[in-house]
XYZ file of C-alpha atoms in Angstrom:
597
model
C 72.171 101.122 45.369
C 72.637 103.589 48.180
C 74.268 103.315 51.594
C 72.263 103.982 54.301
C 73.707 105.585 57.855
C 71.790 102.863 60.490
C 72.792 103.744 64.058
C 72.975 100.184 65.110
C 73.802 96.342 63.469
C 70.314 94.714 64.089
C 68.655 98.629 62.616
C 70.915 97.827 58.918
C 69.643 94.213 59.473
C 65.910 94.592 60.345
C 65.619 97.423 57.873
C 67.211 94.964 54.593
C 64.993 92.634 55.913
C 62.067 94.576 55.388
C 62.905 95.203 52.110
C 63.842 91.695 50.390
C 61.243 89.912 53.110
C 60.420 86.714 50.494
C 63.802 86.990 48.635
C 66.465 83.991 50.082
C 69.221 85.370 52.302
C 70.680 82.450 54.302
C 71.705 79.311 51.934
C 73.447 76.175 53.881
C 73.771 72.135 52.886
C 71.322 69.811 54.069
C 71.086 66.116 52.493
C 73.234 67.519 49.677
C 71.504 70.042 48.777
C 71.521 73.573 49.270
C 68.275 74.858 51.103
C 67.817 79.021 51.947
C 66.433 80.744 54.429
C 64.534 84.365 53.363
C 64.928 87.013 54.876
C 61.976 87.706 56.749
C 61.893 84.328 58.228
C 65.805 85.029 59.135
C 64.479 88.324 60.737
C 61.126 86.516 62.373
C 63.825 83.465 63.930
C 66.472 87.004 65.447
C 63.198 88.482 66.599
C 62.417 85.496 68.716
C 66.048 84.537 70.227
C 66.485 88.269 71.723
C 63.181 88.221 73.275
C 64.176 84.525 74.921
C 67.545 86.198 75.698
C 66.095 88.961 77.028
C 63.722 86.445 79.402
C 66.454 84.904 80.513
C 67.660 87.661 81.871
C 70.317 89.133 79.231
C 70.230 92.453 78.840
C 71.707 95.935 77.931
C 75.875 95.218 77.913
C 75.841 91.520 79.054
C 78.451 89.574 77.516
C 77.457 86.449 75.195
C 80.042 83.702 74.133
C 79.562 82.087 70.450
C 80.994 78.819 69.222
C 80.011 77.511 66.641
C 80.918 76.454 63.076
C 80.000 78.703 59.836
C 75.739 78.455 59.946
C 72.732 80.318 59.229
C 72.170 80.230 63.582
C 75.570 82.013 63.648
C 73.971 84.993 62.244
C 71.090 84.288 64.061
C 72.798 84.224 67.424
C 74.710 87.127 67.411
C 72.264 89.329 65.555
C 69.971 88.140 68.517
C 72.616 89.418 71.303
C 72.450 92.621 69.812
C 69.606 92.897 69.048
C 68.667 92.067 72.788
C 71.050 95.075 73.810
C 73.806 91.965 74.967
C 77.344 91.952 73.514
C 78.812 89.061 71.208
C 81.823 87.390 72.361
C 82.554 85.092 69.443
C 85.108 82.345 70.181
C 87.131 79.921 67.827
C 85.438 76.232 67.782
C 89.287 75.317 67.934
C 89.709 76.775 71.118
C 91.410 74.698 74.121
C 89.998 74.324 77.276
C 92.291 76.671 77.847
C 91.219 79.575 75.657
C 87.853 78.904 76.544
C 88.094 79.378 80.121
C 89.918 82.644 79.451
C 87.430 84.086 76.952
C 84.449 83.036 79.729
C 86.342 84.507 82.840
C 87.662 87.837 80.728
C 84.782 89.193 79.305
C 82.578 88.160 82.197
C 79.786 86.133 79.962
C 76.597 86.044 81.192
C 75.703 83.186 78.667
C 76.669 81.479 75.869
C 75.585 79.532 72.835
C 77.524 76.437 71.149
C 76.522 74.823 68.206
C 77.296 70.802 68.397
C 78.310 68.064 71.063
C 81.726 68.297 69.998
C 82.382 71.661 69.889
C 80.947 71.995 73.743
C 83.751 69.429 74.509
C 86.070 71.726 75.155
C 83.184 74.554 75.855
C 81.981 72.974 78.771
C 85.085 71.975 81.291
C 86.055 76.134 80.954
C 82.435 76.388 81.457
C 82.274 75.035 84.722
C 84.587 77.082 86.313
C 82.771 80.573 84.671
C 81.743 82.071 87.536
C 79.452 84.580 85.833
C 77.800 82.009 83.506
C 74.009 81.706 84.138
C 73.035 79.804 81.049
C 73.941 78.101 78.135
C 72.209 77.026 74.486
C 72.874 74.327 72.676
C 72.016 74.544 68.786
C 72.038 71.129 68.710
C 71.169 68.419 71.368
C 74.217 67.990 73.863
C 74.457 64.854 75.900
C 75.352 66.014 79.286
C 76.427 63.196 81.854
C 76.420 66.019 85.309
C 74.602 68.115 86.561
C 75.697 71.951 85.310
C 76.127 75.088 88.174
C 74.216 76.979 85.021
C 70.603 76.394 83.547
C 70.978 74.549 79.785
C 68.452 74.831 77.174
C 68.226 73.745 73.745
C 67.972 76.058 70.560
C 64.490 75.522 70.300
C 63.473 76.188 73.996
C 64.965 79.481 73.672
C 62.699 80.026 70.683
C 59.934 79.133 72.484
C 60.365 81.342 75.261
C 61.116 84.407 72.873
C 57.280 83.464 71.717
C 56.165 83.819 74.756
C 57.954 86.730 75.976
C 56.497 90.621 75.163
C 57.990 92.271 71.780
C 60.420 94.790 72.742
C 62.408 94.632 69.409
C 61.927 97.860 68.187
C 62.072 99.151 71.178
C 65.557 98.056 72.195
C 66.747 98.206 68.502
C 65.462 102.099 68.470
C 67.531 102.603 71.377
C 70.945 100.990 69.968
C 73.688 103.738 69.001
C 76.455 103.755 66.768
C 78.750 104.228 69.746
C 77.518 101.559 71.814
C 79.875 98.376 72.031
C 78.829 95.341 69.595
C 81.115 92.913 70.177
C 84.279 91.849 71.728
C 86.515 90.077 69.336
C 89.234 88.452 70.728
C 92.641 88.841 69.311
C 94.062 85.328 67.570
C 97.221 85.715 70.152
C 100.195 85.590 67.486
C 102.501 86.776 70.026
C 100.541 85.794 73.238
C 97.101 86.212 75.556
C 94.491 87.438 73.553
C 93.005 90.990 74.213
C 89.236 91.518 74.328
C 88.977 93.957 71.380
C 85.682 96.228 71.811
C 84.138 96.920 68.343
C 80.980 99.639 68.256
C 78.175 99.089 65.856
C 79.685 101.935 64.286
C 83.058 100.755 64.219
C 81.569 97.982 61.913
C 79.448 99.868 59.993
C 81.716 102.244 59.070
C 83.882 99.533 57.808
C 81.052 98.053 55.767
C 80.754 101.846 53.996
C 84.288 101.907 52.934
C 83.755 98.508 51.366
C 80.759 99.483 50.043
C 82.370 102.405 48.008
C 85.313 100.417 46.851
C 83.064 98.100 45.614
C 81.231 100.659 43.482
C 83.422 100.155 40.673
C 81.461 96.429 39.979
C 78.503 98.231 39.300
C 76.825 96.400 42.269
C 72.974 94.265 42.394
C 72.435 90.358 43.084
C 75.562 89.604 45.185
C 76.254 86.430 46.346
C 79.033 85.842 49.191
C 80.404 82.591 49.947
C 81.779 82.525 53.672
C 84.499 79.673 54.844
C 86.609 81.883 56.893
C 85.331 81.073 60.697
C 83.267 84.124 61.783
C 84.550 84.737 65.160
C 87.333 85.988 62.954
C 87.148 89.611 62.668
C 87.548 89.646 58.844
C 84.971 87.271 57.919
C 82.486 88.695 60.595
C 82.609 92.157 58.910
C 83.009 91.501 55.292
C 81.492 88.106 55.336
C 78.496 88.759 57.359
C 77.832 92.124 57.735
C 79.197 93.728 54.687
C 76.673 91.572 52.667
C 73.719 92.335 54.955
C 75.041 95.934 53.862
C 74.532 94.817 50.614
C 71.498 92.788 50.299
C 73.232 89.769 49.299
C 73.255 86.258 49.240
C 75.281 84.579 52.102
C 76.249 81.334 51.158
C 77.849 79.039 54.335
C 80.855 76.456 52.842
C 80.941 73.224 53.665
C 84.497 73.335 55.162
C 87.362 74.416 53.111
C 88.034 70.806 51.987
C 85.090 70.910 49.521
C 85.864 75.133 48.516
C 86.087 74.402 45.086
C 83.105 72.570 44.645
C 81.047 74.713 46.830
C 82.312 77.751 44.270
C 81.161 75.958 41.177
C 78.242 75.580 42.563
C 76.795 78.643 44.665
C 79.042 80.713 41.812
C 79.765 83.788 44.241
C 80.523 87.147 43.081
C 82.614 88.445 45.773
C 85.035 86.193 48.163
C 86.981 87.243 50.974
C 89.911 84.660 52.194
C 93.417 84.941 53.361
C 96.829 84.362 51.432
C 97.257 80.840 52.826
C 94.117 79.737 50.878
C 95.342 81.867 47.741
C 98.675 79.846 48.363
C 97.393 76.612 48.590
C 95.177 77.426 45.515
C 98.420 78.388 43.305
C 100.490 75.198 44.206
C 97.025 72.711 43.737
C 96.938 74.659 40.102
C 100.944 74.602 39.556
C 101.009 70.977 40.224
C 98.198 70.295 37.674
C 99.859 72.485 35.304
C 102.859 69.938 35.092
C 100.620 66.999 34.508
C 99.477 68.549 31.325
C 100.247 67.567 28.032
C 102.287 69.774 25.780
C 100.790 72.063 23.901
C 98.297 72.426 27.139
C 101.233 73.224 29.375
C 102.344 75.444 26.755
C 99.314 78.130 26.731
C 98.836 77.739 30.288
C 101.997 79.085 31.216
C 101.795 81.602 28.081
C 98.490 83.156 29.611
C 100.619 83.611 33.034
C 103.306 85.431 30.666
C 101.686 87.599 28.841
C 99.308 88.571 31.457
C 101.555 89.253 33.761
C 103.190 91.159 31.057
C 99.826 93.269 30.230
C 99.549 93.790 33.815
C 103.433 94.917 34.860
C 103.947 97.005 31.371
C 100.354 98.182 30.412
C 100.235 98.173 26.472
C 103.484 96.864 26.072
C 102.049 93.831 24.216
C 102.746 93.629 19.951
C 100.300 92.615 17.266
C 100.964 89.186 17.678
C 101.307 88.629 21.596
C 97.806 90.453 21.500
C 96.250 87.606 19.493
C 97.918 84.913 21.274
C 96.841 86.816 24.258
C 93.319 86.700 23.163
C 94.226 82.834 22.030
C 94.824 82.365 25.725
C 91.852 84.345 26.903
C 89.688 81.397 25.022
C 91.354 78.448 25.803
C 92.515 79.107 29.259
C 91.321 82.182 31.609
C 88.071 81.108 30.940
C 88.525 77.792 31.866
C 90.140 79.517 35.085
C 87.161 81.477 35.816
C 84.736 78.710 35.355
C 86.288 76.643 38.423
C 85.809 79.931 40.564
C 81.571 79.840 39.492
C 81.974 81.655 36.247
C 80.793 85.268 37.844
C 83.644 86.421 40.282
C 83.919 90.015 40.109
C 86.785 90.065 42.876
C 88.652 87.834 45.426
C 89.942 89.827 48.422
C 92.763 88.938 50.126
C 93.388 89.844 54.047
C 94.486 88.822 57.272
C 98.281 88.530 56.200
C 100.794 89.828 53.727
C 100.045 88.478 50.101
C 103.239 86.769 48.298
C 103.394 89.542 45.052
C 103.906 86.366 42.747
C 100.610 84.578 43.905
C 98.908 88.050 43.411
C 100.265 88.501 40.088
C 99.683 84.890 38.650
C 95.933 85.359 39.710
C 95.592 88.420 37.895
C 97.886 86.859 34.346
C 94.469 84.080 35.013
C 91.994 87.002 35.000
C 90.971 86.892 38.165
C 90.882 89.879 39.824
C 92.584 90.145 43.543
C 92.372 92.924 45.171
C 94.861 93.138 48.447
C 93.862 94.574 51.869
C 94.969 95.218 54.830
C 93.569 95.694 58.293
C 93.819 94.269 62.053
C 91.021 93.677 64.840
C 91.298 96.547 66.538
C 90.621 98.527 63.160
C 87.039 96.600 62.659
C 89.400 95.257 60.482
C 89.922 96.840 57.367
C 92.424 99.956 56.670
C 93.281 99.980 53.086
C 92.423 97.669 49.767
C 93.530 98.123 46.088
C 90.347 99.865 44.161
C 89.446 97.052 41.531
C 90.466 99.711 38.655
C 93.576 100.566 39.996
C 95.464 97.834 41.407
C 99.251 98.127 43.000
C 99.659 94.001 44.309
C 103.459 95.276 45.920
C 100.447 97.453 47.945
C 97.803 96.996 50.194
C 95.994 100.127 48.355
C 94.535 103.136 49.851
C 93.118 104.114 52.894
C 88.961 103.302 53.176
C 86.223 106.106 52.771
C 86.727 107.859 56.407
C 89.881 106.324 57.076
C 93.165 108.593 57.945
C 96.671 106.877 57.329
C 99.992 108.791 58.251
C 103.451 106.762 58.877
C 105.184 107.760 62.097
C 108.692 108.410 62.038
C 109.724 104.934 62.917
C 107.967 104.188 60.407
C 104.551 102.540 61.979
C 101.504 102.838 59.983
C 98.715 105.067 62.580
C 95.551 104.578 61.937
C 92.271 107.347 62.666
C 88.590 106.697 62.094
C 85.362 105.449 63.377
C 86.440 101.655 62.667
C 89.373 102.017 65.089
C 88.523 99.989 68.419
C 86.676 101.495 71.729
C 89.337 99.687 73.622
C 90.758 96.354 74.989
C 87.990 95.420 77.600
C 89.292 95.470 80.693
C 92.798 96.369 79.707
C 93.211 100.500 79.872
C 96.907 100.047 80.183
C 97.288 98.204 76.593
C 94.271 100.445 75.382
C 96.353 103.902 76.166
C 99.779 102.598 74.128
C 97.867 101.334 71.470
C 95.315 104.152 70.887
C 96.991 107.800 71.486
C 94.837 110.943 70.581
C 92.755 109.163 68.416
C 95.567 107.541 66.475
C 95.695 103.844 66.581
C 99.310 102.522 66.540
C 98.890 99.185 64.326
C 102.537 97.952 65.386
C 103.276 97.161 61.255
C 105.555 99.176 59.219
C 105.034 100.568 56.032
C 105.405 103.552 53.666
C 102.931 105.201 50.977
C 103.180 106.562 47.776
C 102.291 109.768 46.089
C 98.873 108.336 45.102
C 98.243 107.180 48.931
C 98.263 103.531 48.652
C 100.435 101.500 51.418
C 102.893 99.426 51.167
C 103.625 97.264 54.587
C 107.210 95.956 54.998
C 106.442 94.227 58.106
C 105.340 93.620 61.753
C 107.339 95.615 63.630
C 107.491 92.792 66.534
C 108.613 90.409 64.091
C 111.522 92.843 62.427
C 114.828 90.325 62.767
C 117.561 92.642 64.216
C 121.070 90.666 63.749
C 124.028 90.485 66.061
C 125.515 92.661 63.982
C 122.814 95.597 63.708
C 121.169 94.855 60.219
C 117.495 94.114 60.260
C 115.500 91.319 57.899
C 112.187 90.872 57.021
C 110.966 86.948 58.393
C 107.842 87.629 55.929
C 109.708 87.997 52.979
C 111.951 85.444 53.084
C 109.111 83.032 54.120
C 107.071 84.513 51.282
C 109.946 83.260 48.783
C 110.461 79.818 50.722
C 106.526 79.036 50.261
C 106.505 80.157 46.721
C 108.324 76.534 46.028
C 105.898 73.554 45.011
C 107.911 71.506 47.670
C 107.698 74.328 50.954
C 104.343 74.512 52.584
C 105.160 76.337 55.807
C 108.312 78.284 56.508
C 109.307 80.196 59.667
C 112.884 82.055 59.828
C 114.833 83.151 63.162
C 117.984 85.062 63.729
C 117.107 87.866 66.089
C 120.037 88.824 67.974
C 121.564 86.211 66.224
C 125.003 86.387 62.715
C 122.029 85.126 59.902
C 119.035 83.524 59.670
C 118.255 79.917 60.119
C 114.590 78.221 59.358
C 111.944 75.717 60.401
C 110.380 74.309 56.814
C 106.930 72.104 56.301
C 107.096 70.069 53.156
C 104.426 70.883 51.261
C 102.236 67.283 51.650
C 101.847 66.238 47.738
C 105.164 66.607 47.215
C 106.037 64.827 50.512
C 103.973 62.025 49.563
C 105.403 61.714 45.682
C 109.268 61.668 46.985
C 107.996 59.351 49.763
C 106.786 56.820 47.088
C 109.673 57.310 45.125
C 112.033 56.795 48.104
C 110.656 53.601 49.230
C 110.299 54.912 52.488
C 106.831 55.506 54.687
C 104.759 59.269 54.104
C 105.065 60.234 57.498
C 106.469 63.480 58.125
C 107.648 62.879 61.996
C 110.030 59.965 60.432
C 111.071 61.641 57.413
C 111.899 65.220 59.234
C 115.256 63.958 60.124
C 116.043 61.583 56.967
C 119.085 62.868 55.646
C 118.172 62.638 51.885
C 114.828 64.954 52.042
C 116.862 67.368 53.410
C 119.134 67.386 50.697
C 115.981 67.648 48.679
C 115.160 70.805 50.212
C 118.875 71.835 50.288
C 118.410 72.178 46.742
C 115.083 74.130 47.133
C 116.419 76.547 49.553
C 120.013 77.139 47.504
C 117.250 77.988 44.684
C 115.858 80.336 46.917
C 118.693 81.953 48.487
C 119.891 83.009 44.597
C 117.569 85.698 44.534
C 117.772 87.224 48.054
C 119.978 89.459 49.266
C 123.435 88.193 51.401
C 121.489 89.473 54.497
C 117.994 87.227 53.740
C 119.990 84.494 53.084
C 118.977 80.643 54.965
C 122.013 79.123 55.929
C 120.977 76.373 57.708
C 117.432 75.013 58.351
C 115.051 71.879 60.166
C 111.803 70.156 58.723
C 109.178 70.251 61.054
C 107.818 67.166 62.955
C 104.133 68.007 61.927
C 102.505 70.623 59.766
C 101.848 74.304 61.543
C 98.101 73.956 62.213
C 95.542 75.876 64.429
C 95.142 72.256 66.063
C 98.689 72.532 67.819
C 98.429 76.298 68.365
C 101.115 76.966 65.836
C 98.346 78.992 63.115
C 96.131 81.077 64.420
C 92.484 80.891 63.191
C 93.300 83.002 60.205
C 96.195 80.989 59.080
C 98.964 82.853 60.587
C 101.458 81.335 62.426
C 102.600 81.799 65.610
C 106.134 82.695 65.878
C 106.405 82.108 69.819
C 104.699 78.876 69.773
C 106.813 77.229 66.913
C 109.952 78.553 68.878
C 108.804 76.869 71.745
C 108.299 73.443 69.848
C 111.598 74.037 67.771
C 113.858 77.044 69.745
C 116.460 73.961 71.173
C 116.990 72.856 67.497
C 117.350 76.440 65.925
C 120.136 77.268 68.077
C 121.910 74.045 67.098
C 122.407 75.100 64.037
C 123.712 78.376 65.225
C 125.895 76.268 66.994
C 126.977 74.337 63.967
C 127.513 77.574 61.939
């Protein structure tokens, strides 16, 4: 397999079409089953959109807003904006009313395209005060009780009037350029208003080439993807949309992320790209399996962590008789391991966030190879990712093909290459501190090693600077809090302040267990201020605090009312959270324990 310099997103597309025209490309659920889509007909449906777009008036640099869920017309849509010579805003279906009506006013859409009656709940209030909104599709039917200030259609309308509309496809697609803007992606706003990040087709594609050649190593052919990320997220739009059109694979839409491991036994994937929440969650769901086992069960499980993790920290360090229980363990349980991941994972990629090392490292004792990245929006995303032969999980890897990393002296990592960002639309002040002579300035520190790869120590917004002058890293010490079976969600504070205090979610299993065991109702808002689950978690966070350093130390700490969730704006759509918005729901409390201290 070679990789192919196309000037545009809808060129790579049209020309992989070509090629596989008969072969399935699109797979989704429908009556329980999963039916595909080939590729030609996927081409023959993006073929028809543009030239309706294109008849209703959207043309070269118009702005088009997408919500909607994970589905074959996602890719559909916004291969048809481009391919019409429009730009693709994609937007969160968790957006507020709010959100939405800044997304529609900022990037000056022209129209936009929702996929269900619930999702344009929220869609359609911004919608009506969108000025420069002339019309809006519907994938599905929409029940609309008033009359709209811009023209509706439904999915299939559009595709009728794309039949009847003259073929300028190859026209427009011919005329596309790698330096022409593809899409705005707006930023998830971890620290406030999201910026309108403009992303080239290049910008992308390079992105997709530096994939492509770390991915060399798995001797590359049928690949199958299976996307659950949302895909207005600029992660999953690159490597789970266009990286496999890159590829020629199989894209395979989730159900939700409810029925993940069911959907992997079943479409099997060979690549998967998700963020360290979901790795998270996966290592607790196993962990609290693990201690429902019987003996001797328990017993190799928890061998197979040790000496893997031993094989993979001290290569060759194991003797004649760890290798044959290692082998033992290969049998009876990494295989088992593998088998409820499909059977034929060649690599799960992990991005979006920092990656707790022990999570990494009891994947890899299961033989399951994770590779960490690293990346951010305005990078198209990805920087750096550990090569699948060489892998450093205290490391984010290497810089991509193309991609230049240097470390300033305050120790930010700057960024150069034809994935970094055009600009912030309509922002040039923001756009000249954050790109300068070419170099963009991700705002995370780090340092690299003699052999390149990165290591990121954190964010250097969220760097805790102490009363006294000493800085902390919040991800760290989070990263150890959420490493305990009973800690979902931790958030620390102490800037400006003698030591660091915390907000802790209980993780909900265990919640529920020492809820039945207490006598008392599972409802979190109750039990966050019941005196003996905080003792509980005293216990938990005294663990903790044993291996960190005096500085990193939790002296004091709340349980939250509710769980961090995009929902209440306190995660952002790739499972961060948002450090302003919990101290807004819990900055009165913090300092009372400051207070207390």
């Amino acid at each position: 397999m070679t990789y192919v310099d196309w000037q545009s997103l809808p060129a790579m597309f049209f020309e992989q079409a070509a090629k596989r025209a008969d072969r399935p490309f699109l797979w989704a659920k429908s009556d329980g089953t999963w039916q595909s889509i080939a590729w030609g007909e996927t081409a023959r449906r993006v073929k028809l959109l543009a030239r309706g777009l294109r008849a209703l008036g959207i043309g070269k640099g118009d702005r088009v807003v997408l919500v909607s869920e994970n589905r074959p017309e996602w890719l559909i849509a916004d291969l048809a904006v481009m391919t019409a010579g429009a730009i693709t805003v994609p937007a969160f279906t968790t957006n507020t009313v709010a959100d939405h009506r800044h997304i529609l006013t900022h990037s000056g859409a022209k129209a936009a395209i929702v996929s269900s009656r619930q999702i344009a709940k929220r869609l359609l209030p911004a919608a009506a005060g969108a000025s420069d909104l002339k019309t809006l599709i519907s994938i599905e039917p929409l029940d609309l009780t008033q009359t709209q200030a811009f023209r509706t259609l439904s999915w299939a309308e559009a595709m009728e009037l794309g039949g009847k509309s003259p073929d300028e496809v190859a026209a427009t697609v011919s005329g596309l350029r790698r330096e022409e803007v593809s899409c705005f992606i707006y930023t998830s706003g971890t620290g406030g208003t999201p910026k309108g990040v403009m992303l080239t087709h290049g910008s992308i594609m390079a992105n997709c080439e530096g994939a492509y050649d770390l991915l060399l190593a798995f001797d590359l052919g049928e690949e199958a993807f299976l996307s659950f990320l949302p895909l207005s997220h600029s992660y999953e739009h690159t490597a789970g949309q266009f990286l496999p059109i890159a590829l020629g694979a199989e894209l395979y839409y989730a159900e939700g992320v409810e029925t993940l491991a069911s959907n992997m036994v079943e479409v099997r994937p060979t690549i998967m790209t998700a963020v360290p929440r979901l790795y998270e969650s996966m290592h607790q769901r196993i962990m609290r399996g693990v201690e429902k086992m019987s003996g001797m069960q328990k017993w190799l499980f928890l061998k197979a962590v040790e000496l893997g993790r031993k094989d993979y920290e001290q290569p060759g360090s194991l003797n004649p008789w760890e290798r044959i229980l290692n082998w033992v363990c290969e049998r009876t349980v990494r295989e088992k391991v593998r088998a409820r991941f499909g059977g034929r994972l060649k690599a799960m990629v992990s991005g979006g966030a920092a990656l707790n090392y022990e999570v990494g490292v009891f994947f890899l004792a299961l033989g399951v190879r994770l590779l960490q990245g690293y990346g951010q929006t305005e990078a198209s995303p990805v920087i750096s990712a550990n090569p699948p032969g060489r892998i450093k999980l205290k490391t984010v890897g290497p810089a991509l093909k193309d991609v230049e990393v240097r470390i300033a002296e305050d120790g930010e990592i700057l960024v150069r290459g034809e994935c970094v960002m055009k600009g912030y639309w309509r922002d040039p002040e923001s756009t000249a501190r954050t790109v300068i002579d070419g170099w963009l300035h991700t705002g995370d520190i780090g340092v690299m090693d003699e052999e390149g790869y990165i290591q990121i120590t954190d964010r250097k917004k969220d760097i805790i600077v102490f009363s006294g002058g000493d800085n902390v890293s919040p991800a760290r010490v989070e990263g150890f809090l959420t490493l305990q079976p009973e800690i979902a969600q931790a958030m620390v504070h102490g800037d400006k302040r003698p030591n660091l205090v915390a907000v802790l979610v209980p993780d909900p299993d265990f919640l529920a267990e020492w809820a039945k065991a207490s006598g008392k109702p599972n409802d979190l808002a109750q039990l966050a201020v019941d005196p003996e689950l905080h003792k509980t978690l005293s216990a938990v966070v005294d663990k903790v605090n044993r291996d960190l350093s005096s500085l990193e130390k939790v002296r004091r700490f709340i349980i939250a009312r509710e769980a961090f969730t995009i929902d209440n704006g306190m995660m952002t759509a790739s499972l961060k959270i948002r450090r302003h918005k919990i101290k807004e729901a819990y900055g009165a409390a913090l300092e009372a324990l400051y207070e207390r201290a």
